[in-house]
PDB file of C-alpha atoms in Angstrom:
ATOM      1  CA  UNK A 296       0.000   0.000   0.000  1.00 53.00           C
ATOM      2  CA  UNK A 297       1.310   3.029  -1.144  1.00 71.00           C
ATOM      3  CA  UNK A 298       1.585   6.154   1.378  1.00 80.00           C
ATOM      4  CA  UNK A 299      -0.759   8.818   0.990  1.00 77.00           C
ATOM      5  CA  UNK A 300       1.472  11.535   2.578  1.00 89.00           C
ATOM      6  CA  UNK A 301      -0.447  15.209   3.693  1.00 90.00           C
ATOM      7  CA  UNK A 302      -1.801  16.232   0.225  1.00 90.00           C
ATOM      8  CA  UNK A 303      -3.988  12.459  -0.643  1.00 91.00           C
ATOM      9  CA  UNK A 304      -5.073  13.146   3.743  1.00 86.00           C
ATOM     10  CA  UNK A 305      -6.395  16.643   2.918  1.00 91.00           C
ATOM     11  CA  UNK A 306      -7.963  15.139   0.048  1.00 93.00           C
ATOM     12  CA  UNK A 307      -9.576  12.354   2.208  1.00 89.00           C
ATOM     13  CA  UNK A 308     -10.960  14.370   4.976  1.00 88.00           C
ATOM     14  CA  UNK A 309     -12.506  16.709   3.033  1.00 91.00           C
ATOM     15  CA  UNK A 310     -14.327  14.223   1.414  1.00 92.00           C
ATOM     16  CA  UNK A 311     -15.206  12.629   4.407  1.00 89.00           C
ATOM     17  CA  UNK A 312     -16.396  16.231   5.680  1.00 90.00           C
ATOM     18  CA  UNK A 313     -18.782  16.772   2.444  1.00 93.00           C
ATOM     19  CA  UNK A 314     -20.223  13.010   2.804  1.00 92.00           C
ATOM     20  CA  UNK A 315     -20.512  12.568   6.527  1.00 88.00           C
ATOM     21  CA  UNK A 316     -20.739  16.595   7.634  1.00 89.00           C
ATOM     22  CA  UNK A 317     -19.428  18.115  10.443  1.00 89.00           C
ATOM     23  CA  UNK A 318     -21.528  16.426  13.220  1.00 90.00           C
ATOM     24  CA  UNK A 319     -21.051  12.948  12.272  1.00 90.00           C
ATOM     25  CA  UNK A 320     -17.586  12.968  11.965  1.00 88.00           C
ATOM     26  CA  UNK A 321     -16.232  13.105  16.141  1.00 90.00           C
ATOM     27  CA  UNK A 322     -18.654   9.718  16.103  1.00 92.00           C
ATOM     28  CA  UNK A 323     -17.176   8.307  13.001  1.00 88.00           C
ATOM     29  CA  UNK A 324     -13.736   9.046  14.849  1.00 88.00           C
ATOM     30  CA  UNK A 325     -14.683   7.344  17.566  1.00 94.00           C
ATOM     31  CA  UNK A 326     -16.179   4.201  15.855  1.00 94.00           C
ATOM     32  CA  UNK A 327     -12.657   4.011  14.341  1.00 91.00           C
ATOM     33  CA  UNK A 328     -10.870   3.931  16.928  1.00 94.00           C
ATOM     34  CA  UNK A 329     -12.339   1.389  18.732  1.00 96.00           C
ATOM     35  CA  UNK A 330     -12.187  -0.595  15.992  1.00 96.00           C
ATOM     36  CA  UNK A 331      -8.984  -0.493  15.612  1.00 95.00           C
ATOM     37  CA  UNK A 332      -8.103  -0.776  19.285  1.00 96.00           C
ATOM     38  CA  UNK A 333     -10.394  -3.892  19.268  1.00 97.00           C
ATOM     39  CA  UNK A 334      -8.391  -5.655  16.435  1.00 96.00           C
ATOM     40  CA  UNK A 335      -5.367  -4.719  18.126  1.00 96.00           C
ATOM     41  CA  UNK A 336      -6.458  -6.637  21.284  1.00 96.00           C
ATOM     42  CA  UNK A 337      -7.184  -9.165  19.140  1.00 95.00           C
ATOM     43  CA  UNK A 338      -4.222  -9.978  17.260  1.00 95.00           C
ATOM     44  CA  UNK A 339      -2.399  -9.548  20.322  1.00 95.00           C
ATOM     45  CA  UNK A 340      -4.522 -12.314  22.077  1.00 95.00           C
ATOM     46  CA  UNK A 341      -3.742 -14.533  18.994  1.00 94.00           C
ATOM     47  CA  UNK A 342      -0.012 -13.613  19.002  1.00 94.00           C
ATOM     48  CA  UNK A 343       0.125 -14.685  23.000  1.00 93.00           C
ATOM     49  CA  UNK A 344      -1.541 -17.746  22.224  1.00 91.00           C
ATOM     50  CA  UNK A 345       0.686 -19.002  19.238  1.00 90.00           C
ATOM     51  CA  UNK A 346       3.883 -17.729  21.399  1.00 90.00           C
ATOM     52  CA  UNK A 347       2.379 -19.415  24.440  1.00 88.00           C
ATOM     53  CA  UNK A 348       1.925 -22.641  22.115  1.00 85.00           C
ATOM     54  CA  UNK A 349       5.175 -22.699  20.799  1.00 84.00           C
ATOM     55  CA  UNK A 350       7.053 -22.358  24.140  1.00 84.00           C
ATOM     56  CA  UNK A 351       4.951 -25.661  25.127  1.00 77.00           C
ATOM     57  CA  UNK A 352       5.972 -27.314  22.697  1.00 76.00           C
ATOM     58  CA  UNK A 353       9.442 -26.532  22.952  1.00 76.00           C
ATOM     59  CA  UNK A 354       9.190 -27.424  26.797  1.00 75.00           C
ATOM     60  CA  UNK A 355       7.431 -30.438  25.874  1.00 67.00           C
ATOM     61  CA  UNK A 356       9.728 -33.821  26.104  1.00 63.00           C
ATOM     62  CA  UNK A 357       7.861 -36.019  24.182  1.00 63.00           C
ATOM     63  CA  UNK A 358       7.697 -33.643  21.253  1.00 54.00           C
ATOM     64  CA  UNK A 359      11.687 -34.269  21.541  1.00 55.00           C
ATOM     65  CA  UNK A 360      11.543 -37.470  21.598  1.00 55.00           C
ATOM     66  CA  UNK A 361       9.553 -37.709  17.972  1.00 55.00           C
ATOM     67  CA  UNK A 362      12.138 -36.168  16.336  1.00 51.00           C
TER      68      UNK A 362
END
């Protein structure tokens, strides 16, 4: 993904000012944001539990003894 660097972000929140106006958009910020801290939690959970899983297994003697 390309970067959109300051002119493409004017460009983007003005649009997002003409479809949305200005009362919607502190609610729309919001809605992000959570969002985005909820998939962050998530894929953090997910990266714990694979790292968790791995150590296990590492830890694990019988999964030595199969090799």
């Amino acid at each position: 993904m390309p970067n959109i660097g300051v002119p493409g972000l004017i460009i983007v929140l003005a649009l997002a000012l003409i479809i949305f106006g200005p009362s919607k958009l502190p609610q729309l910020g919001r809605a992000v944001g959570q969002t985005l801290k909820e998939f962050k939690t998530s894929t953090k959970e997910i990266m714990d539990d694979v790292t968790d899983e791995f150590k296990l297994e590492d830890n694990d003697p019988e999964s030595k003894k199969k090799k």
